[in-house]
Amino acid sequence: MYYAKPLGRLVGELEKLPGIGPKSAQRLAFYLLRVPRDEANFTDQEQCEVCRNERRDRSLLCVVADPRDLIALEKTGEYAGVYHVLGGVISPTDHIFAENLRMRELVERVAAGGVRETILAVNPTVEGEATAHYITRILQPFDVKVTKIAFGLPVGGDLDYADQATLIQALEGRREMK
Amino acid sequence: MYYAKPLGRLVGELEKLPGIGPKSAQRLAFYLLRVPRDEANFTDQEQCEVCRNERRDRSLLCVVADPRDLIALEKTGEYAGVYHVLGGVISPTDHIFAENLRMRELVERVAAGGVRETILAVNPTVEGEATAHYITRILQPFDVKVTKIAFGLPVGGDLDYADQATLIQALEGRREMK
C-alpha cells in the first residue's frame, strides 16, 4: 500500500530470503533500485502513488531525502500532504552536491504555485541541516513557508539520559505553550 | 561542581562501591536524599548553587522534575538561567498530584516578578505533558512566557528508524526556517 506495486513485489520476494525481515527487505529493495539509475526511485511512474492520490493536500509539500523516509512518515498516518524525494542529502565528503539531487525539480514544483508550506523532513545530522539550509535559500524567492521537523527529545525518552547535542536542540527549539 | 558539597561527597563515596559507576552513584545519592524528607533535595541550603550564582540570568526559569534533569541540562553548558525543581511529575497512578510537588513555590517565584520566561524541561511522557499543561494553566495569570523544550528526532537519529510517536511530535512541532 505504501509502495508502487512492482516495488512491493520486490520487497515481498526479498523477505523470503533467509534472515531478511521486512525492514531489511525494504533497504535491499531501495538499494537495488538505486543501482542502475544512480538515483532513488520510489515509483515506476512519473509520480508516486501518494502524489497521484487526489485526496492529498497539494498545498503541503514534504521534502525527504529518501523514499524510506516517505514510508516512515506515511506509517504515522498523520500527514495529509504530498512529498518531494530529493534522492539523498548534500554531503561533500561523499561527493553529493545539490546538483546531484532533485533540487531543480523542487524549485519547479514550488514555482508552479499552489504550495503553501514546504516541510523539510531531514535527519538531525550535519548533512540534513546543510540540506535544509540550502533548500531554505533556494525557496526564498517564492511565496512559500519553509518549515523543518522538530529535533529534540524522542517520545518516551528521558532528559537525564539524553545526549548533550539533543538536549541543546531541545532547549533551542523550545516552543511557547498555548 | 554541579552538586552541593555534601552531596558531592556522598556521590564520591558511593562511587567507591563495587559495580557502581558515576551515574549509578548519582541515582543512589538522590534516592538516599529522597528517603528521609520525601522530596528531592539538590542542596543542603535554601537555594542550590546554580540559583545562588550571581552570574545566572534570573529572568529565565527552567522547571525540571528532578535534580538529575538539572544536572543533565547544566552539563550542556548552554543554559544561563536558573532552575526550579518540582520534586517529580504529576502521576495519578503513582498517587503524585500537584499538591505533592513544589507548585506553590513555583507560583510564588513567578509572582515575585523578574521572570521573563519559564522553560518547562519535562520528559516527553504522558506525565511530563500533564505536568507541563498544569503549570501553563497556573502561570497564566502572570506576565511570563511559558515554553516547553522540543520533542522530536534526537540528534544523529534517523527518520527511517524513529518510532511513530516521535515522528508525529516532530511533524507537529515543525518550526519555520529563518
PDB file of N, CA and C in Angstrom, chain A residues 23 26-27 60 68-69 72-73 75-76 78-79 117 119-121 123-124 132-133 136 145-161 164-177, chain B residues 23 27 60 68-69 72-73 75-76 78-79 117 119-124 132-133 136 145-161 164-177:
ATOM      1  N   LYS A  23      12.124  -4.897   7.292  1.00  0.00           N
ATOM      2  CA  LYS A  23      12.930  -3.671   7.233  1.00  0.00           C
ATOM      3  C   LYS A  23      14.152  -3.876   6.328  1.00  0.00           C
ATOM      4  N   GLN A  26      13.167  -4.001   2.706  1.00  0.00           N
ATOM      5  CA  GLN A  26      12.921  -2.656   2.181  1.00  0.00           C
ATOM      6  C   GLN A  26      14.239  -1.977   1.817  1.00  0.00           C
ATOM      7  N   ARG A  27      15.209  -2.074   2.730  1.00  0.00           N
ATOM      8  CA  ARG A  27      16.520  -1.467   2.472  1.00  0.00           C
ATOM      9  C   ARG A  27      17.157  -2.046   1.218  1.00  0.00           C
ATOM     10  N   LEU A  60       0.602  21.310   0.849  1.00  0.00           N
ATOM     11  CA  LEU A  60       1.631  20.880   1.807  1.00  0.00           C
ATOM     12  C   LEU A  60       2.612  19.969   1.096  1.00  0.00           C
ATOM     13  N   ARG A  68      12.475   5.855   1.802  1.00  0.00           N
ATOM     14  CA  ARG A  68      12.258   5.204   3.104  1.00  0.00           C
ATOM     15  C   ARG A  68      11.708   6.192   4.123  1.00  0.00           C
ATOM     16  N   ASP A  69      12.153   7.447   4.033  1.00  0.00           N
ATOM     17  CA  ASP A  69      11.652   8.476   4.952  1.00  0.00           C
ATOM     18  C   ASP A  69      10.174   8.747   4.668  1.00  0.00           C
ATOM     19  N   ALA A  72       8.250   6.018   6.261  1.00  0.00           N
ATOM     20  CA  ALA A  72       8.192   6.206   7.725  1.00  0.00           C
ATOM     21  C   ALA A  72       7.116   7.241   8.067  1.00  0.00           C
ATOM     22  N   LEU A  73       7.065   8.324   7.325  1.00  0.00           N
ATOM     23  CA  LEU A  73       6.074   9.378   7.602  1.00  0.00           C
ATOM     24  C   LEU A  73       4.662   8.901   7.254  1.00  0.00           C
ATOM     25  N   LYS A  75       3.551   5.954   7.494  1.00  0.00           N
ATOM     26  CA  LYS A  75       3.113   4.993   8.508  1.00  0.00           C
ATOM     27  C   LYS A  75       2.515   5.679   9.736  1.00  0.00           C
ATOM     28  N   THR A  76       2.870   6.927   9.978  1.00  0.00           N
ATOM     29  CA  THR A  76       2.278   7.632  11.123  1.00  0.00           C
ATOM     30  C   THR A  76       0.800   7.904  10.866  1.00  0.00           C
ATOM     31  N   GLU A  78      -0.406  10.563   9.897  1.00  0.00           N
ATOM     32  CA  GLU A  78      -0.710  11.919  10.366  1.00  0.00           C
ATOM     33  C   GLU A  78      -0.481  12.980   9.298  1.00  0.00           C
ATOM     34  N   TYR A  79       0.096  12.577   8.169  1.00  0.00           N
ATOM     35  CA  TYR A  79       0.468  13.582   7.176  1.00  0.00           C
ATOM     36  C   TYR A  79      -0.438  13.480   5.954  1.00  0.00           C
ATOM     37  N   GLU A 117       3.115  25.482   2.098  1.00  0.00           N
ATOM     38  CA  GLU A 117       4.184  25.186   3.061  1.00  0.00           C
ATOM     39  C   GLU A 117       5.047  24.029   2.557  1.00  0.00           C
ATOM     40  N   ILE A 119       7.678  21.418   4.030  1.00  0.00           N
ATOM     41  CA  ILE A 119       8.180  20.868   5.294  1.00  0.00           C
ATOM     42  C   ILE A 119       9.457  20.087   5.015  1.00  0.00           C
ATOM     43  N   LEU A 120      10.554  20.501   5.619  1.00  0.00           N
ATOM     44  CA  LEU A 120      11.819  19.801   5.411  1.00  0.00           C
ATOM     45  C   LEU A 120      11.942  18.685   6.442  1.00  0.00           C
ATOM     46  N   ALA A 121      11.729  17.463   5.993  1.00  0.00           N
ATOM     47  CA  ALA A 121      11.811  16.312   6.902  1.00  0.00           C
ATOM     48  C   ALA A 121      13.176  15.659   6.726  1.00  0.00           C
ATOM     49  N   ASN A 123      17.023  14.432   8.317  1.00  0.00           N
ATOM     50  CA  ASN A 123      17.569  13.836   9.532  1.00  0.00           C
ATOM     51  C   ASN A 123      18.346  14.876  10.336  1.00  0.00           C
ATOM     52  N   PRO A 124      18.377  14.714  11.662  1.00  0.00           N
ATOM     53  CA  PRO A 124      19.125  15.647  12.523  1.00  0.00           C
ATOM     54  C   PRO A 124      20.619  15.337  12.479  1.00  0.00           C
ATOM     55  N   ALA A 132      18.823  21.335   4.560  1.00  0.00           N
ATOM     56  CA  ALA A 132      17.692  22.190   4.942  1.00  0.00           C
ATOM     57  C   ALA A 132      18.019  23.659   4.682  1.00  0.00           C
ATOM     58  N   HIS A 133      19.244  24.059   5.019  1.00  0.00           N
ATOM     59  CA  HIS A 133      19.601  25.463   4.803  1.00  0.00           C
ATOM     60  C   HIS A 133      19.702  25.797   3.321  1.00  0.00           C
ATOM     61  N   THR A 136      16.125  26.164   2.044  1.00  0.00           N
ATOM     62  CA  THR A 136      15.528  27.410   2.522  1.00  0.00           C
ATOM     63  C   THR A 136      15.970  28.575   1.637  1.00  0.00           C
ATOM     64  N   LYS A 145       5.990  29.127   2.828  1.00  0.00           N
ATOM     65  CA  LYS A 145       6.539  28.998   4.173  1.00  0.00           C
ATOM     66  C   LYS A 145       7.439  27.761   4.183  1.00  0.00           C
ATOM     67  N   VAL A 146       8.656  27.897   4.711  1.00  0.00           N
ATOM     68  CA  VAL A 146       9.555  26.740   4.784  1.00  0.00           C
ATOM     69  C   VAL A 146       9.745  26.368   6.256  1.00  0.00           C
ATOM     70  N   THR A 147       9.357  25.135   6.607  1.00  0.00           N
ATOM     71  CA  THR A 147       9.491  24.674   7.990  1.00  0.00           C
ATOM     72  C   THR A 147      10.383  23.438   8.033  1.00  0.00           C
ATOM     73  N   LYS A 148      10.874  23.142   9.233  1.00  0.00           N
ATOM     74  CA  LYS A 148      11.686  21.932   9.415  1.00  0.00           C
ATOM     75  C   LYS A 148      11.100  21.131  10.574  1.00  0.00           C
ATOM     76  N   ILE A 149      11.062  19.818  10.444  1.00  0.00           N
ATOM     77  CA  ILE A 149      10.538  18.990  11.536  1.00  0.00           C
ATOM     78  C   ILE A 149      11.376  19.232  12.799  1.00  0.00           C
ATOM     79  N   ALA A 150      10.751  18.954  13.958  1.00  0.00           N
ATOM     80  CA  ALA A 150      11.396  19.268  15.241  1.00  0.00           C
ATOM     81  C   ALA A 150      12.471  18.249  15.603  1.00  0.00           C
ATOM     82  N   PHE A 151      13.575  18.769  16.106  1.00  0.00           N
ATOM     83  CA  PHE A 151      14.626  17.935  16.684  1.00  0.00           C
ATOM     84  C   PHE A 151      14.566  18.144  18.196  1.00  0.00           C
ATOM     85  N   GLY A 152      14.677  17.079  18.954  1.00  0.00           N
ATOM     86  CA  GLY A 152      14.624  17.206  20.409  1.00  0.00           C
ATOM     87  C   GLY A 152      14.549  15.839  21.061  1.00  0.00           C
ATOM     88  N   LEU A 153      13.917  15.811  22.237  1.00  0.00           N
ATOM     89  CA  LEU A 153      13.819  14.541  22.956  1.00  0.00           C
ATOM     90  C   LEU A 153      12.830  13.621  22.266  1.00  0.00           C
ATOM     91  N   PRO A 154      13.209  12.364  22.015  1.00  0.00           N
ATOM     92  CA  PRO A 154      12.263  11.419  21.424  1.00  0.00           C
ATOM     93  C   PRO A 154      11.196  11.026  22.444  1.00  0.00           C
ATOM     94  N   VAL A 155      10.014  10.710  21.962  1.00  0.00           N
ATOM     95  CA  VAL A 155       8.898  10.366  22.851  1.00  0.00           C
ATOM     96  C   VAL A 155       9.266   9.172  23.728  1.00  0.00           C
ATOM     97  N   GLY A 156       8.947   9.280  25.006  1.00  0.00           N
ATOM     98  CA  GLY A 156       9.272   8.220  25.951  1.00  0.00           C
ATOM     99  C   GLY A 156      10.696   8.327  26.463  1.00  0.00           C
ATOM    100  N   GLY A 157      11.440   9.283  25.927  1.00  0.00           N
ATOM    101  CA  GLY A 157      12.835   9.461  26.325  1.00  0.00           C
ATOM    102  C   GLY A 157      12.961  10.107  27.686  1.00  0.00           C
ATOM    103  N   ASP A 158      14.190  10.258  28.126  1.00  0.00           N
ATOM    104  CA  ASP A 158      14.438  10.786  29.459  1.00  0.00           C
ATOM    105  C   ASP A 158      15.540  11.835  29.357  1.00  0.00           C
ATOM    106  N   LEU A 159      15.204  13.032  29.813  1.00  0.00           N
ATOM    107  CA  LEU A 159      16.146  14.149  29.848  1.00  0.00           C
ATOM    108  C   LEU A 159      17.494  13.735  30.416  1.00  0.00           C
ATOM    109  N   ASP A 160      17.404  12.973  31.501  1.00  0.00           N
ATOM    110  CA  ASP A 160      18.581  12.571  32.252  1.00  0.00           C
ATOM    111  C   ASP A 160      19.508  11.672  31.427  1.00  0.00           C
ATOM    112  N   TYR A 161      18.941  10.974  30.443  1.00  0.00           N
ATOM    113  CA  TYR A 161      19.748  10.065  29.641  1.00  0.00           C
ATOM    114  C   TYR A 161      19.967  10.550  28.204  1.00  0.00           C
ATOM    115  N   GLN A 164      24.037  15.302  25.000  1.00  0.00           N
ATOM    116  CA  GLN A 164      24.090  16.754  25.136  1.00  0.00           C
ATOM    117  C   GLN A 164      23.617  17.474  23.879  1.00  0.00           C
ATOM    118  N   ALA A 165      23.969  16.960  22.702  1.00  0.00           N
ATOM    119  CA  ALA A 165      23.565  17.635  21.458  1.00  0.00           C
ATOM    120  C   ALA A 165      22.041  17.674  21.349  1.00  0.00           C
ATOM    121  N   THR A 166      21.384  16.583  21.739  1.00  0.00           N
ATOM    122  CA  THR A 166      19.926  16.532  21.697  1.00  0.00           C
ATOM    123  C   THR A 166      19.323  17.507  22.703  1.00  0.00           C
ATOM    124  N   LEU A 167      19.905  17.569  23.897  1.00  0.00           N
ATOM    125  CA  LEU A 167      19.402  18.494  24.916  1.00  0.00           C
ATOM    126  C   LEU A 167      19.535  19.942  24.442  1.00  0.00           C
ATOM    127  N   ILE A 168      20.656  20.241  23.792  1.00  0.00           N
ATOM    128  CA  ILE A 168      20.865  21.603  23.290  1.00  0.00           C
ATOM    129  C   ILE A 168      19.797  21.932  22.236  1.00  0.00           C
ATOM    130  N   GLN A 169      19.539  20.983  21.325  1.00  0.00           N
ATOM    131  CA  GLN A 169      18.493  21.192  20.308  1.00  0.00           C
ATOM    132  C   GLN A 169      17.121  21.356  20.972  1.00  0.00           C
ATOM    133  N   ALA A 170      16.874  20.565  22.009  1.00  0.00           N
ATOM    134  CA  ALA A 170      15.577  20.625  22.697  1.00  0.00           C
ATOM    135  C   ALA A 170      15.382  21.980  23.365  1.00  0.00           C
ATOM    136  N   LEU A 171      16.459  22.506  23.947  1.00  0.00           N
ATOM    137  CA  LEU A 171      16.397  23.826  24.598  1.00  0.00           C
ATOM    138  C   LEU A 171      16.203  24.919  23.541  1.00  0.00           C
ATOM    139  N   GLU A 172      17.051  24.870  22.502  1.00  0.00           N
ATOM    140  CA  GLU A 172      16.978  25.910  21.471  1.00  0.00           C
ATOM    141  C   GLU A 172      15.643  25.879  20.717  1.00  0.00           C
ATOM    142  N   GLY A 173      15.087  24.668  20.572  1.00  0.00           N
ATOM    143  CA  GLY A 173      13.846  24.519  19.814  1.00  0.00           C
ATOM    144  C   GLY A 173      12.602  24.660  20.663  1.00  0.00           C
ATOM    145  N   ARG A 174      12.724  25.173  21.873  1.00  0.00           N
ATOM    146  CA  ARG A 174      11.547  25.239  22.759  1.00  0.00           C
ATOM    147  C   ARG A 174      10.453  26.108  22.151  1.00  0.00           C
ATOM    148  N   ARG A 175       9.225  25.711  22.462  1.00  0.00           N
ATOM    149  CA  ARG A 175       8.068  26.389  21.870  1.00  0.00           C
ATOM    150  C   ARG A 175       7.138  26.909  22.945  1.00  0.00           C
ATOM    151  N   GLU A 176       6.456  27.977  22.616  1.00  0.00           N
ATOM    152  CA  GLU A 176       5.540  28.569  23.579  1.00  0.00           C
ATOM    153  C   GLU A 176       4.343  27.636  23.784  1.00  0.00           C
ATOM    154  N   MET A 177       3.933  27.483  25.029  1.00  0.00           N
ATOM    155  CA  MET A 177       2.752  26.691  25.357  1.00  0.00           C
ATOM    156  C   MET A 177       1.529  27.570  25.094  1.00  0.00           C
TER     157      MET A 177
ATOM    158  N   LYS B  23      27.123   7.377  37.229  1.00  0.00           N
ATOM    159  CA  LYS B  23      25.689   7.579  37.015  1.00  0.00           C
ATOM    160  C   LYS B  23      24.867   6.872  38.092  1.00  0.00           C
ATOM    161  N   ARG B  27      22.367   8.370  41.048  1.00  0.00           N
ATOM    162  CA  ARG B  27      20.997   7.879  41.272  1.00  0.00           C
ATOM    163  C   ARG B  27      20.808   7.466  42.730  1.00  0.00           C
ATOM    164  N   LEU B  60      15.250  33.964  33.355  1.00  0.00           N
ATOM    165  CA  LEU B  60      14.978  32.664  32.725  1.00  0.00           C
ATOM    166  C   LEU B  60      14.867  31.607  33.819  1.00  0.00           C
ATOM    167  N   ARG B  68      18.354  15.486  38.837  1.00  0.00           N
ATOM    168  CA  ARG B  68      19.148  14.832  37.791  1.00  0.00           C
ATOM    169  C   ARG B  68      18.951  15.520  36.446  1.00  0.00           C
ATOM    170  N   ASP B  69      17.732  16.026  36.211  1.00  0.00           N
ATOM    171  CA  ASP B  69      17.464  16.728  34.954  1.00  0.00           C
ATOM    172  C   ASP B  69      18.240  18.043  34.929  1.00  0.00           C
ATOM    173  N   ALA B  72      21.732  17.247  34.018  1.00  0.00           N
ATOM    174  CA  ALA B  72      21.840  16.954  32.574  1.00  0.00           C
ATOM    175  C   ALA B  72      21.879  18.261  31.781  1.00  0.00           C
ATOM    176  N   LEU B  73      21.027  19.204  32.147  1.00  0.00           N
ATOM    177  CA  LEU B  73      20.993  20.490  31.427  1.00  0.00           C
ATOM    178  C   LEU B  73      22.255  21.308  31.706  1.00  0.00           C
ATOM    179  N   LYS B  75      25.157  20.193  32.250  1.00  0.00           N
ATOM    180  CA  LYS B  75      26.287  19.597  31.536  1.00  0.00           C
ATOM    181  C   LYS B  75      26.380  20.071  30.088  1.00  0.00           C
ATOM    182  N   THR B  76      25.265  20.521  29.520  1.00  0.00           N
ATOM    183  CA  THR B  76      25.327  21.028  28.140  1.00  0.00           C
ATOM    184  C   THR B  76      26.108  22.336  28.089  1.00  0.00           C
ATOM    185  N   GLU B  78      24.899  25.163  28.036  1.00  0.00           N
ATOM    186  CA  GLU B  78      24.190  26.081  27.140  1.00  0.00           C
ATOM    187  C   GLU B  78      23.122  26.904  27.837  1.00  0.00           C
ATOM    188  N   TYR B  79      22.866  26.601  29.093  1.00  0.00           N
ATOM    189  CA  TYR B  79      21.757  27.273  29.767  1.00  0.00           C
ATOM    190  C   TYR B  79      22.287  28.231  30.819  1.00  0.00           C
ATOM    191  N   GLU B 117      10.715  34.366  31.245  1.00  0.00           N
ATOM    192  CA  GLU B 117      10.326  33.120  30.574  1.00  0.00           C
ATOM    193  C   GLU B 117      10.496  31.932  31.513  1.00  0.00           C
ATOM    194  N   ILE B 119      10.783  27.949  31.288  1.00  0.00           N
ATOM    195  CA  ILE B 119      11.003  26.854  30.340  1.00  0.00           C
ATOM    196  C   ILE B 119      10.651  25.538  31.013  1.00  0.00           C
ATOM    197  N   LEU B 120       9.685  24.823  30.467  1.00  0.00           N
ATOM    198  CA  LEU B 120       9.296  23.546  31.050  1.00  0.00           C
ATOM    199  C   LEU B 120      10.146  22.438  30.438  1.00  0.00           C
ATOM    200  N   ALA B 121      11.119  21.966  31.205  1.00  0.00           N
ATOM    201  CA  ALA B 121      12.008  20.900  30.719  1.00  0.00           C
ATOM    202  C   ALA B 121      11.522  19.577  31.282  1.00  0.00           C
ATOM    203  N   VAL B 122      10.359  19.155  30.773  1.00  0.00           N
ATOM    204  CA  VAL B 122       9.762  17.895  31.225  1.00  0.00           C
ATOM    205  C   VAL B 122      10.114  16.791  30.238  1.00  0.00           C
ATOM    206  N   ASN B 123       9.982  15.553  30.674  1.00  0.00           N
ATOM    207  CA  ASN B 123      10.208  14.418  29.781  1.00  0.00           C
ATOM    208  C   ASN B 123       9.041  14.264  28.809  1.00  0.00           C
ATOM    209  N   PRO B 124       9.322  13.735  27.606  1.00  0.00           N
ATOM    210  CA  PRO B 124       8.254  13.514  26.625  1.00  0.00           C
ATOM    211  C   PRO B 124       7.453  12.266  26.963  1.00  0.00           C
ATOM    212  N   ALA B 132       3.295  19.737  32.320  1.00  0.00           N
ATOM    213  CA  ALA B 132       3.501  20.968  31.539  1.00  0.00           C
ATOM    214  C   ALA B 132       2.189  21.729  31.376  1.00  0.00           C
ATOM    215  N   HIS B 133       1.125  21.014  31.093  1.00  0.00           N
ATOM    216  CA  HIS B 133      -0.162  21.691  30.919  1.00  0.00           C
ATOM    217  C   HIS B 133      -0.668  22.287  32.226  1.00  0.00           C
ATOM    218  N   THR B 136       1.323  25.463  32.835  1.00  0.00           N
ATOM    219  CA  THR B 136       0.907  26.523  31.907  1.00  0.00           C
ATOM    220  C   THR B 136      -0.351  27.205  32.449  1.00  0.00           C
ATOM    221  N   LYS B 145       6.240  34.347  29.806  1.00  0.00           N
ATOM    222  CA  LYS B 145       6.138  33.461  28.655  1.00  0.00           C
ATOM    223  C   LYS B 145       6.416  32.043  29.149  1.00  0.00           C
ATOM    224  N   VAL B 146       5.563  31.100  28.791  1.00  0.00           N
ATOM    225  CA  VAL B 146       5.786  29.708  29.190  1.00  0.00           C
ATOM    226  C   VAL B 146       6.129  28.887  27.946  1.00  0.00           C
ATOM    227  N   THR B 147       7.314  28.283  27.947  1.00  0.00           N
ATOM    228  CA  THR B 147       7.742  27.476  26.801  1.00  0.00           C
ATOM    229  C   THR B 147       8.025  26.042  27.261  1.00  0.00           C
ATOM    230  N   LYS B 148       8.073  25.136  26.302  1.00  0.00           N
ATOM    231  CA  LYS B 148       8.411  23.743  26.610  1.00  0.00           C
ATOM    232  C   LYS B 148       9.544  23.315  25.681  1.00  0.00           C
ATOM    233  N   ILE B 149      10.473  22.560  26.191  1.00  0.00           N
ATOM    234  CA  ILE B 149      11.576  22.074  25.349  1.00  0.00           C
ATOM    235  C   ILE B 149      11.012  21.236  24.200  1.00  0.00           C
ATOM    236  N   ALA B 150      11.788  21.158  23.108  1.00  0.00           N
ATOM    237  CA  ALA B 150      11.304  20.489  21.897  1.00  0.00           C
ATOM    238  C   ALA B 150      11.353  18.974  22.021  1.00  0.00           C
ATOM    239  N   PHE B 151      10.290  18.347  21.525  1.00  0.00           N
ATOM    240  CA  PHE B 151      10.252  16.897  21.380  1.00  0.00           C
ATOM    241  C   PHE B 151      10.352  16.598  19.885  1.00  0.00           C
ATOM    242  N   GLY B 152      11.138  15.607  19.518  1.00  0.00           N
ATOM    243  CA  GLY B 152      11.288  15.279  18.101  1.00  0.00           C
ATOM    244  C   GLY B 152      12.401  14.279  17.898  1.00  0.00           C
ATOM    245  N   LEU B 153      13.029  14.362  16.719  1.00  0.00           N
ATOM    246  CA  LEU B 153      14.102  13.418  16.411  1.00  0.00           C
ATOM    247  C   LEU B 153      15.349  13.770  17.210  1.00  0.00           C
ATOM    248  N   PRO B 154      15.944  12.792  17.889  1.00  0.00           N
ATOM    249  CA  PRO B 154      17.189  13.066  18.615  1.00  0.00           C
ATOM    250  C   PRO B 154      18.344  13.269  17.637  1.00  0.00           C
ATOM    251  N   VAL B 155      19.301  14.080  18.011  1.00  0.00           N
ATOM    252  CA  VAL B 155      20.437  14.386  17.134  1.00  0.00           C
ATOM    253  C   VAL B 155      21.166  13.104  16.727  1.00  0.00           C
ATOM    254  N   GLY B 156      21.481  13.003  15.450  1.00  0.00           N
ATOM    255  CA  GLY B 156      22.141  11.808  14.935  1.00  0.00           C
ATOM    256  C   GLY B 156      21.162  10.695  14.610  1.00  0.00           C
ATOM    257  N   GLY B 157      19.892  10.925  14.921  1.00  0.00           N
ATOM    258  CA  GLY B 157      18.872   9.904  14.685  1.00  0.00           C
ATOM    259  C   GLY B 157      18.512   9.812  13.216  1.00  0.00           C
ATOM    260  N   ASP B 158      17.618   8.906  12.916  1.00  0.00           N
ATOM    261  CA  ASP B 158      17.247   8.641  11.539  1.00  0.00           C
ATOM    262  C   ASP B 158      15.726   8.541  11.467  1.00  0.00           C
ATOM    263  N   LEU B 159      15.168   9.380  10.614  1.00  0.00           N
ATOM    264  CA  LEU B 159      13.724   9.388  10.376  1.00  0.00           C
ATOM    265  C   LEU B 159      13.179   7.980  10.159  1.00  0.00           C
ATOM    266  N   ASP B 160      13.920   7.236   9.372  1.00  0.00           N
ATOM    267  CA  ASP B 160      13.508   5.912   8.953  1.00  0.00           C
ATOM    268  C   ASP B 160      13.416   4.949  10.136  1.00  0.00           C
ATOM    269  N   TYR B 161      14.176   5.223  11.190  1.00  0.00           N
ATOM    270  CA  TYR B 161      14.180   4.333  12.351  1.00  0.00           C
ATOM    271  C   TYR B 161      13.482   4.921  13.570  1.00  0.00           C
ATOM    272  N   GLN B 164       6.855   5.940  15.662  1.00  0.00           N
ATOM    273  CA  GLN B 164       5.794   6.769  15.091  1.00  0.00           C
ATOM    274  C   GLN B 164       5.424   7.951  15.985  1.00  0.00           C
ATOM    275  N   ALA B 165       5.382   7.735  17.297  1.00  0.00           N
ATOM    276  CA  ALA B 165       5.010   8.824  18.210  1.00  0.00           C
ATOM    277  C   ALA B 165       6.010   9.977  18.091  1.00  0.00           C
ATOM    278  N   THR B 166       7.278   9.641  17.960  1.00  0.00           N
ATOM    279  CA  THR B 166       8.314  10.680  17.826  1.00  0.00           C
ATOM    280  C   THR B 166       8.172  11.406  16.492  1.00  0.00           C
ATOM    281  N   LEU B 167       7.888  10.664  15.431  1.00  0.00           N
ATOM    282  CA  LEU B 167       7.699  11.295  14.121  1.00  0.00           C
ATOM    283  C   LEU B 167       6.506  12.242  14.135  1.00  0.00           C
ATOM    284  N   ILE B 168       5.447  11.824  14.811  1.00  0.00           N
ATOM    285  CA  ILE B 168       4.248  12.685  14.900  1.00  0.00           C
ATOM    286  C   ILE B 168       4.602  13.974  15.649  1.00  0.00           C
ATOM    287  N   GLN B 169       5.334  13.844  16.758  1.00  0.00           N
ATOM    288  CA  GLN B 169       5.765  15.037  17.507  1.00  0.00           C
ATOM    289  C   GLN B 169       6.662  15.914  16.649  1.00  0.00           C
ATOM    290  N   ALA B 170       7.551  15.283  15.869  1.00  0.00           N
ATOM    291  CA  ALA B 170       8.483  16.044  15.027  1.00  0.00           C
ATOM    292  C   ALA B 170       7.737  16.823  13.950  1.00  0.00           C
ATOM    293  N   LEU B 171       6.697  16.198  13.392  1.00  0.00           N
ATOM    294  CA  LEU B 171       5.887  16.874  12.373  1.00  0.00           C
ATOM    295  C   LEU B 171       5.097  18.023  12.997  1.00  0.00           C
ATOM    296  N   GLU B 172       4.411  17.711  14.109  1.00  0.00           N
ATOM    297  CA  GLU B 172       3.570  18.725  14.761  1.00  0.00           C
ATOM    298  C   GLU B 172       4.402  19.893  15.294  1.00  0.00           C
ATOM    299  N   GLY B 173       5.615  19.579  15.713  1.00  0.00           N
ATOM    300  CA  GLY B 173       6.460  20.610  16.313  1.00  0.00           C
ATOM    301  C   GLY B 173       7.336  21.325  15.296  1.00  0.00           C
ATOM    302  N   ARG B 174       7.060  21.187  14.021  1.00  0.00           N
ATOM    303  CA  ARG B 174       7.934  21.793  13.000  1.00  0.00           C
ATOM    304  C   ARG B 174       7.981  23.311  13.152  1.00  0.00           C
ATOM    305  N   ARG B 175       9.139  23.834  12.820  1.00  0.00           N
ATOM    306  CA  ARG B 175       9.356  25.272  13.022  1.00  0.00           C
ATOM    307  C   ARG B 175       9.781  25.933  11.721  1.00  0.00           C
ATOM    308  N   GLU B 176       9.442  27.195  11.617  1.00  0.00           N
ATOM    309  CA  GLU B 176       9.780  27.928  10.394  1.00  0.00           C
ATOM    310  C   GLU B 176      11.293  28.140  10.325  1.00  0.00           C
ATOM    311  N   MET B 177      11.862  27.954   9.158  1.00  0.00           N
ATOM    312  CA  MET B 177      13.285  28.212   8.932  1.00  0.00           C
ATOM    313  C   MET B 177      13.448  29.720   8.735  1.00  0.00           C
TER     314      MET B 177
END
